[in-house]
Amino acid sequence: MNKKEQTSISKSIREIPDFPKKGILFRDITPLLSDGKKFRACVKHFKKLSKSRIDYVISIESRGFIFGSALACELGVGFVPIRKAGKLPHKTFQASYELEYGSAVMEVHADGFTRGSRVVIVDDVLATGGTARAAVELVRKLDAKIAGIYFLIELTALKGREKLKDLPVHALVSY
Ligand code: AMP
């Protein structure tokens, strides 16, 4: 994607101060999603990054599902959800991660994909990196080889990449 397209995508992500709580500058992607051309350009961009063999797209509840499922369809590969604890009905693997206050648990189905698969992980925002780190731990429990970790947005000041060292991280826009 060229710089002009990137800038145009960046401009269609709205900033909402103090949401969902005071002090958070929330990046609202709904204006981007409602623009069909821009939404498609983002998915095509992720597709271009996926040059090597990919067996599954794994994404993180809930906004990660929007881009992850579209990418899986484009690539013609399976989609596997990572969900907050208690949502998946079958046997799961779990990983905990830090929140601003306390911690939370994410899960993937233990038979969610074939062991040893090549996967990409997709989410909307890389902030502190805790969520993505937990997703990495989960897919490793299924012996996955991580071919890429794609984000629409990276909030660079929060240094999330430091939690994803030595992994192939890509972000479409950075703030
Ligand atoms: P983190 O674990 O800190 O990297 O947070 C990443 C997750 O929290 C992503 O799944 C995002 O959906 C969400 N998130 C964190 N910060 C923001 C933000 N400023 N705006 C929108 N979503 C955010």
JSON list of N, CA and C in Angstrom, two decimals, residues 19-65:
[
{"chain": "A", "resi": 19, "resn": "PHE", "atom": "N", "xyz": [-12.59, 7.20, 26.38]},
{"chain": "A", "resi": 19, "resn": "PHE", "atom": "CA", "xyz": [-13.46, 6.04, 26.16]},
{"chain": "A", "resi": 19, "resn": "PHE", "atom": "C", "xyz": [-12.60, 4.78, 26.13]},
{"chain": "A", "resi": 20, "resn": "PRO", "atom": "N", "xyz": [-12.99, 3.69, 26.77]},
{"chain": "A", "resi": 20, "resn": "PRO", "atom": "CA", "xyz": [-14.19, 3.50, 27.61]},
{"chain": "A", "resi": 20, "resn": "PRO", "atom": "C", "xyz": [-14.04, 4.07, 29.01]},
{"chain": "A", "resi": 21, "resn": "LYS", "atom": "N", "xyz": [-12.83, 4.58, 29.33]},
{"chain": "A", "resi": 21, "resn": "LYS", "atom": "CA", "xyz": [-12.71, 5.27, 30.61]},
{"chain": "A", "resi": 21, "resn": "LYS", "atom": "C", "xyz": [-11.73, 6.42, 30.50]},
{"chain": "A", "resi": 22, "resn": "LYS", "atom": "N", "xyz": [-11.74, 7.28, 31.49]},
{"chain": "A", "resi": 22, "resn": "LYS", "atom": "CA", "xyz": [-10.92, 8.49, 31.49]},
{"chain": "A", "resi": 22, "resn": "LYS", "atom": "C", "xyz": [-9.44, 8.17, 31.24]},
{"chain": "A", "resi": 23, "resn": "GLY", "atom": "N", "xyz": [-8.82, 8.95, 30.39]},
{"chain": "A", "resi": 23, "resn": "GLY", "atom": "CA", "xyz": [-7.39, 8.78, 30.14]},
{"chain": "A", "resi": 23, "resn": "GLY", "atom": "C", "xyz": [-7.09, 7.92, 28.92]},
{"chain": "A", "resi": 24, "resn": "ILE", "atom": "N", "xyz": [-8.08, 7.19, 28.39]},
{"chain": "A", "resi": 24, "resn": "ILE", "atom": "CA", "xyz": [-7.85, 6.35, 27.20]},
{"chain": "A", "resi": 24, "resn": "ILE", "atom": "C", "xyz": [-8.27, 7.12, 25.95]},
{"chain": "A", "resi": 25, "resn": "LEU", "atom": "N", "xyz": [-7.37, 7.16, 24.97]},
{"chain": "A", "resi": 25, "resn": "LEU", "atom": "CA", "xyz": [-7.72, 7.74, 23.66]},
{"chain": "A", "resi": 25, "resn": "LEU", "atom": "C", "xyz": [-8.09, 6.57, 22.76]},
{"chain": "A", "resi": 26, "resn": "PHE", "atom": "N", "xyz": [-9.38, 6.34, 22.62]},
{"chain": "A", "resi": 26, "resn": "PHE", "atom": "CA", "xyz": [-9.86, 5.16, 21.90]},
{"chain": "A", "resi": 26, "resn": "PHE", "atom": "C", "xyz": [-9.79, 5.40, 20.39]},
{"chain": "A", "resi": 27, "resn": "ARG", "atom": "N", "xyz": [-9.26, 4.40, 19.67]},
{"chain": "A", "resi": 27, "resn": "ARG", "atom": "CA", "xyz": [-9.18, 4.49, 18.20]},
{"chain": "A", "resi": 27, "resn": "ARG", "atom": "C", "xyz": [-10.40, 3.77, 17.63]},
{"chain": "A", "resi": 28, "resn": "ASP", "atom": "N", "xyz": [-11.32, 4.54, 17.11]},
{"chain": "A", "resi": 28, "resn": "ASP", "atom": "CA", "xyz": [-12.59, 4.02, 16.62]},
{"chain": "A", "resi": 28, "resn": "ASP", "atom": "C", "xyz": [-12.47, 3.72, 15.12]},
{"chain": "A", "resi": 29, "resn": "ILE", "atom": "N", "xyz": [-12.55, 2.42, 14.80]},
{"chain": "A", "resi": 29, "resn": "ILE", "atom": "CA", "xyz": [-12.36, 2.02, 13.39]},
{"chain": "A", "resi": 29, "resn": "ILE", "atom": "C", "xyz": [-13.67, 1.98, 12.60]},
{"chain": "A", "resi": 30, "resn": "THR", "atom": "N", "xyz": [-14.80, 2.31, 13.24]},
{"chain": "A", "resi": 30, "resn": "THR", "atom": "CA", "xyz": [-16.08, 2.18, 12.51]},
{"chain": "A", "resi": 30, "resn": "THR", "atom": "C", "xyz": [-16.18, 3.09, 11.27]},
{"chain": "A", "resi": 31, "resn": "PRO", "atom": "N", "xyz": [-15.60, 4.31, 11.28]},
{"chain": "A", "resi": 31, "resn": "PRO", "atom": "CA", "xyz": [-15.67, 5.09, 10.03]},
{"chain": "A", "resi": 31, "resn": "PRO", "atom": "C", "xyz": [-14.88, 4.41, 8.89]},
{"chain": "A", "resi": 32, "resn": "LEU", "atom": "N", "xyz": [-13.79, 3.76, 9.23]},
{"chain": "A", "resi": 32, "resn": "LEU", "atom": "CA", "xyz": [-13.01, 3.03, 8.22]},
{"chain": "A", "resi": 32, "resn": "LEU", "atom": "C", "xyz": [-13.81, 1.83, 7.69]},
{"chain": "A", "resi": 33, "resn": "LEU", "atom": "N", "xyz": [-14.42, 1.08, 8.61]},
{"chain": "A", "resi": 33, "resn": "LEU", "atom": "CA", "xyz": [-15.17, -0.12, 8.20]},
{"chain": "A", "resi": 33, "resn": "LEU", "atom": "C", "xyz": [-16.36, 0.23, 7.30]},
{"chain": "A", "resi": 34, "resn": "SER", "atom": "N", "xyz": [-16.94, 1.40, 7.53]},
{"chain": "A", "resi": 34, "resn": "SER", "atom": "CA", "xyz": [-18.13, 1.76, 6.74]},
{"chain": "A", "resi": 34, "resn": "SER", "atom": "C", "xyz": [-17.76, 2.25, 5.34]},
{"chain": "A", "resi": 35, "resn": "ASP", "atom": "N", "xyz": [-16.46, 2.40, 5.08]},
{"chain": "A", "resi": 35, "resn": "ASP", "atom": "CA", "xyz": [-15.99, 2.77, 3.74]},
{"chain": "A", "resi": 35, "resn": "ASP", "atom": "C", "xyz": [-15.48, 1.49, 3.05]},
{"chain": "A", "resi": 36, "resn": "GLY", "atom": "N", "xyz": [-16.30, 0.95, 2.18]},
{"chain": "A", "resi": 36, "resn": "GLY", "atom": "CA", "xyz": [-16.02, -0.35, 1.57]},
{"chain": "A", "resi": 36, "resn": "GLY", "atom": "C", "xyz": [-14.66, -0.43, 0.90]},
{"chain": "A", "resi": 37, "resn": "LYS", "atom": "N", "xyz": [-14.28, 0.66, 0.18]},
{"chain": "A", "resi": 37, "resn": "LYS", "atom": "CA", "xyz": [-13.00, 0.63, -0.54]},
{"chain": "A", "resi": 37, "resn": "LYS", "atom": "C", "xyz": [-11.83, 0.57, 0.43]},
{"chain": "A", "resi": 38, "resn": "LYS", "atom": "N", "xyz": [-11.93, 1.35, 1.50]},
{"chain": "A", "resi": 38, "resn": "LYS", "atom": "CA", "xyz": [-10.81, 1.39, 2.47]},
{"chain": "A", "resi": 38, "resn": "LYS", "atom": "C", "xyz": [-10.72, 0.08, 3.26]},
{"chain": "A", "resi": 39, "resn": "PHE", "atom": "N", "xyz": [-11.88, -0.44, 3.64]},
{"chain": "A", "resi": 39, "resn": "PHE", "atom": "CA", "xyz": [-11.91, -1.71, 4.38]},
{"chain": "A", "resi": 39, "resn": "PHE", "atom": "C", "xyz": [-11.24, -2.79, 3.51]},
{"chain": "A", "resi": 40, "resn": "ARG", "atom": "N", "xyz": [-11.63, -2.82, 2.24]},
{"chain": "A", "resi": 40, "resn": "ARG", "atom": "CA", "xyz": [-11.08, -3.83, 1.32]},
{"chain": "A", "resi": 40, "resn": "ARG", "atom": "C", "xyz": [-9.57, -3.64, 1.15]},
{"chain": "A", "resi": 41, "resn": "ALA", "atom": "N", "xyz": [-9.14, -2.36, 1.06]},
{"chain": "A", "resi": 41, "resn": "ALA", "atom": "CA", "xyz": [-7.71, -2.07, 0.88]},
{"chain": "A", "resi": 41, "resn": "ALA", "atom": "C", "xyz": [-6.90, -2.61, 2.06]},
{"chain": "A", "resi": 42, "resn": "CYS", "atom": "N", "xyz": [-7.47, -2.52, 3.26]},
{"chain": "A", "resi": 42, "resn": "CYS", "atom": "CA", "xyz": [-6.77, -3.05, 4.45]},
{"chain": "A", "resi": 42, "resn": "CYS", "atom": "C", "xyz": [-6.61, -4.57, 4.34]},
{"chain": "A", "resi": 43, "resn": "VAL", "atom": "N", "xyz": [-7.70, -5.23, 3.97]},
{"chain": "A", "resi": 43, "resn": "VAL", "atom": "CA", "xyz": [-7.67, -6.71, 3.88]},
{"chain": "A", "resi": 43, "resn": "VAL", "atom": "C", "xyz": [-6.70, -7.14, 2.77]},
{"chain": "A", "resi": 44, "resn": "LYS", "atom": "N", "xyz": [-6.72, -6.41, 1.65]},
{"chain": "A", "resi": 44, "resn": "LYS", "atom": "CA", "xyz": [-5.80, -6.73, 0.54]},
{"chain": "A", "resi": 44, "resn": "LYS", "atom": "C", "xyz": [-4.35, -6.54, 0.98]},
{"chain": "A", "resi": 45, "resn": "HIS", "atom": "N", "xyz": [-4.12, -5.50, 1.79]},
{"chain": "A", "resi": 45, "resn": "HIS", "atom": "CA", "xyz": [-2.78, -5.24, 2.30]},
{"chain": "A", "resi": 45, "resn": "HIS", "atom": "C", "xyz": [-2.29, -6.44, 3.13]},
{"chain": "A", "resi": 46, "resn": "PHE", "atom": "N", "xyz": [-3.15, -6.93, 4.02]},
{"chain": "A", "resi": 46, "resn": "PHE", "atom": "CA", "xyz": [-2.78, -8.09, 4.84]},
{"chain": "A", "resi": 46, "resn": "PHE", "atom": "C", "xyz": [-2.56, -9.32, 3.95]},
{"chain": "A", "resi": 47, "resn": "LYS", "atom": "N", "xyz": [-3.36, -9.42, 2.90]},
{"chain": "A", "resi": 47, "resn": "LYS", "atom": "CA", "xyz": [-3.21, -10.57, 1.99]},
{"chain": "A", "resi": 47, "resn": "LYS", "atom": "C", "xyz": [-1.82, -10.54, 1.33]},
{"chain": "A", "resi": 48, "resn": "LYS", "atom": "N", "xyz": [-1.41, -9.33, 0.92]},
{"chain": "A", "resi": 48, "resn": "LYS", "atom": "CA", "xyz": [-0.10, -9.18, 0.26]},
{"chain": "A", "resi": 48, "resn": "LYS", "atom": "C", "xyz": [1.04, -9.58, 1.17]},
{"chain": "A", "resi": 49, "resn": "LEU", "atom": "N", "xyz": [0.87, -9.34, 2.48]},
{"chain": "A", "resi": 49, "resn": "LEU", "atom": "CA", "xyz": [1.92, -9.70, 3.44]},
{"chain": "A", "resi": 49, "resn": "LEU", "atom": "C", "xyz": [2.03, -11.22, 3.58]},
{"chain": "A", "resi": 50, "resn": "SER", "atom": "N", "xyz": [0.96, -11.93, 3.21]},
{"chain": "A", "resi": 50, "resn": "SER", "atom": "CA", "xyz": [0.88, -13.37, 3.45]},
{"chain": "A", "resi": 50, "resn": "SER", "atom": "C", "xyz": [1.39, -14.15, 2.24]},
{"chain": "A", "resi": 51, "resn": "LYS", "atom": "N", "xyz": [2.66, -13.97, 1.95]},
{"chain": "A", "resi": 51, "resn": "LYS", "atom": "CA", "xyz": [3.22, -14.58, 0.73]},
{"chain": "A", "resi": 51, "resn": "LYS", "atom": "C", "xyz": [3.55, -16.06, 0.91]},
{"chain": "A", "resi": 52, "resn": "SER", "atom": "N", "xyz": [4.03, -16.40, 2.14]},
{"chain": "A", "resi": 52, "resn": "SER", "atom": "CA", "xyz": [4.40, -17.80, 2.37]},
{"chain": "A", "resi": 52, "resn": "SER", "atom": "C", "xyz": [3.13, -18.62, 2.60]},
{"chain": "A", "resi": 53, "resn": "ARG", "atom": "N", "xyz": [3.27, -19.92, 2.73]},
{"chain": "A", "resi": 53, "resn": "ARG", "atom": "CA", "xyz": [2.10, -20.78, 2.97]},
{"chain": "A", "resi": 53, "resn": "ARG", "atom": "C", "xyz": [1.44, -20.45, 4.32]},
{"chain": "A", "resi": 54, "resn": "ILE", "atom": "N", "xyz": [0.16, -20.23, 4.29]},
{"chain": "A", "resi": 54, "resn": "ILE", "atom": "CA", "xyz": [-0.59, -19.98, 5.53]},
{"chain": "A", "resi": 54, "resn": "ILE", "atom": "C", "xyz": [-1.69, -21.03, 5.60]},
{"chain": "A", "resi": 55, "resn": "ASP", "atom": "N", "xyz": [-1.84, -21.67, 6.76]},
{"chain": "A", "resi": 55, "resn": "ASP", "atom": "CA", "xyz": [-2.89, -22.69, 6.91]},
{"chain": "A", "resi": 55, "resn": "ASP", "atom": "C", "xyz": [-4.13, -22.13, 7.61]},
{"chain": "A", "resi": 56, "resn": "TYR", "atom": "N", "xyz": [-3.91, -21.19, 8.54]},
{"chain": "A", "resi": 56, "resn": "TYR", "atom": "CA", "xyz": [-5.05, -20.64, 9.30]},
{"chain": "A", "resi": 56, "resn": "TYR", "atom": "C", "xyz": [-4.80, -19.17, 9.64]},
{"chain": "A", "resi": 57, "resn": "VAL", "atom": "N", "xyz": [-5.91, -18.42, 9.70]},
{"chain": "A", "resi": 57, "resn": "VAL", "atom": "CA", "xyz": [-5.87, -17.09, 10.29]},
{"chain": "A", "resi": 57, "resn": "VAL", "atom": "C", "xyz": [-6.50, -17.19, 11.67]},
{"chain": "A", "resi": 58, "resn": "ILE", "atom": "N", "xyz": [-5.75, -16.71, 12.66]},
{"chain": "A", "resi": 58, "resn": "ILE", "atom": "CA", "xyz": [-6.22, -16.76, 14.05]},
{"chain": "A", "resi": 58, "resn": "ILE", "atom": "C", "xyz": [-6.51, -15.32, 14.45]},
{"chain": "A", "resi": 59, "resn": "SER", "atom": "N", "xyz": [-7.69, -15.04, 14.99]},
{"chain": "A", "resi": 59, "resn": "SER", "atom": "CA", "xyz": [-7.83, -13.67, 15.47]},
{"chain": "A", "resi": 59, "resn": "SER", "atom": "C", "xyz": [-8.48, -13.56, 16.82]},
{"chain": "A", "resi": 60, "resn": "ILE", "atom": "N", "xyz": [-8.33, -12.34, 17.33]},
{"chain": "A", "resi": 60, "resn": "ILE", "atom": "CA", "xyz": [-8.60, -12.08, 18.74]},
{"chain": "A", "resi": 60, "resn": "ILE", "atom": "C", "xyz": [-9.92, -11.33, 18.88]},
{"chain": "A", "resi": 61, "resn": "GLU", "atom": "N", "xyz": [-10.78, -11.83, 19.79]},
{"chain": "A", "resi": 61, "resn": "GLU", "atom": "CA", "xyz": [-12.07, -11.20, 20.05]},
{"chain": "A", "resi": 61, "resn": "GLU", "atom": "C", "xyz": [-11.87, -9.74, 20.44]},
{"chain": "A", "resi": 62, "resn": "SER", "atom": "N", "xyz": [-12.69, -8.79, 20.03]},
{"chain": "A", "resi": 62, "resn": "SER", "atom": "CA", "xyz": [-13.70, -9.03, 19.03]},
{"chain": "A", "resi": 62, "resn": "SER", "atom": "C", "xyz": [-13.42, -8.31, 17.72]},
{"chain": "A", "resi": 63, "resn": "ARG", "atom": "N", "xyz": [-12.75, -7.16, 17.81]},
{"chain": "A", "resi": 63, "resn": "ARG", "atom": "CA", "xyz": [-12.55, -6.42, 16.55]},
{"chain": "A", "resi": 63, "resn": "ARG", "atom": "C", "xyz": [-11.54, -7.10, 15.63]},
{"chain": "A", "resi": 64, "resn": "GLY", "atom": "N", "xyz": [-10.68, -7.95, 16.20]},
{"chain": "A", "resi": 64, "resn": "GLY", "atom": "CA", "xyz": [-9.76, -8.72, 15.37]},
{"chain": "A", "resi": 64, "resn": "GLY", "atom": "C", "xyz": [-10.51, -9.62, 14.39]},
{"chain": "A", "resi": 65, "resn": "PHE", "atom": "N", "xyz": [-11.72, -10.07, 14.82]},
{"chain": "A", "resi": 65, "resn": "PHE", "atom": "CA", "xyz": [-12.51, -10.98, 13.96]},
{"chain": "A", "resi": 65, "resn": "PHE", "atom": "C", "xyz": [-12.89, -10.32, 12.63]}
]
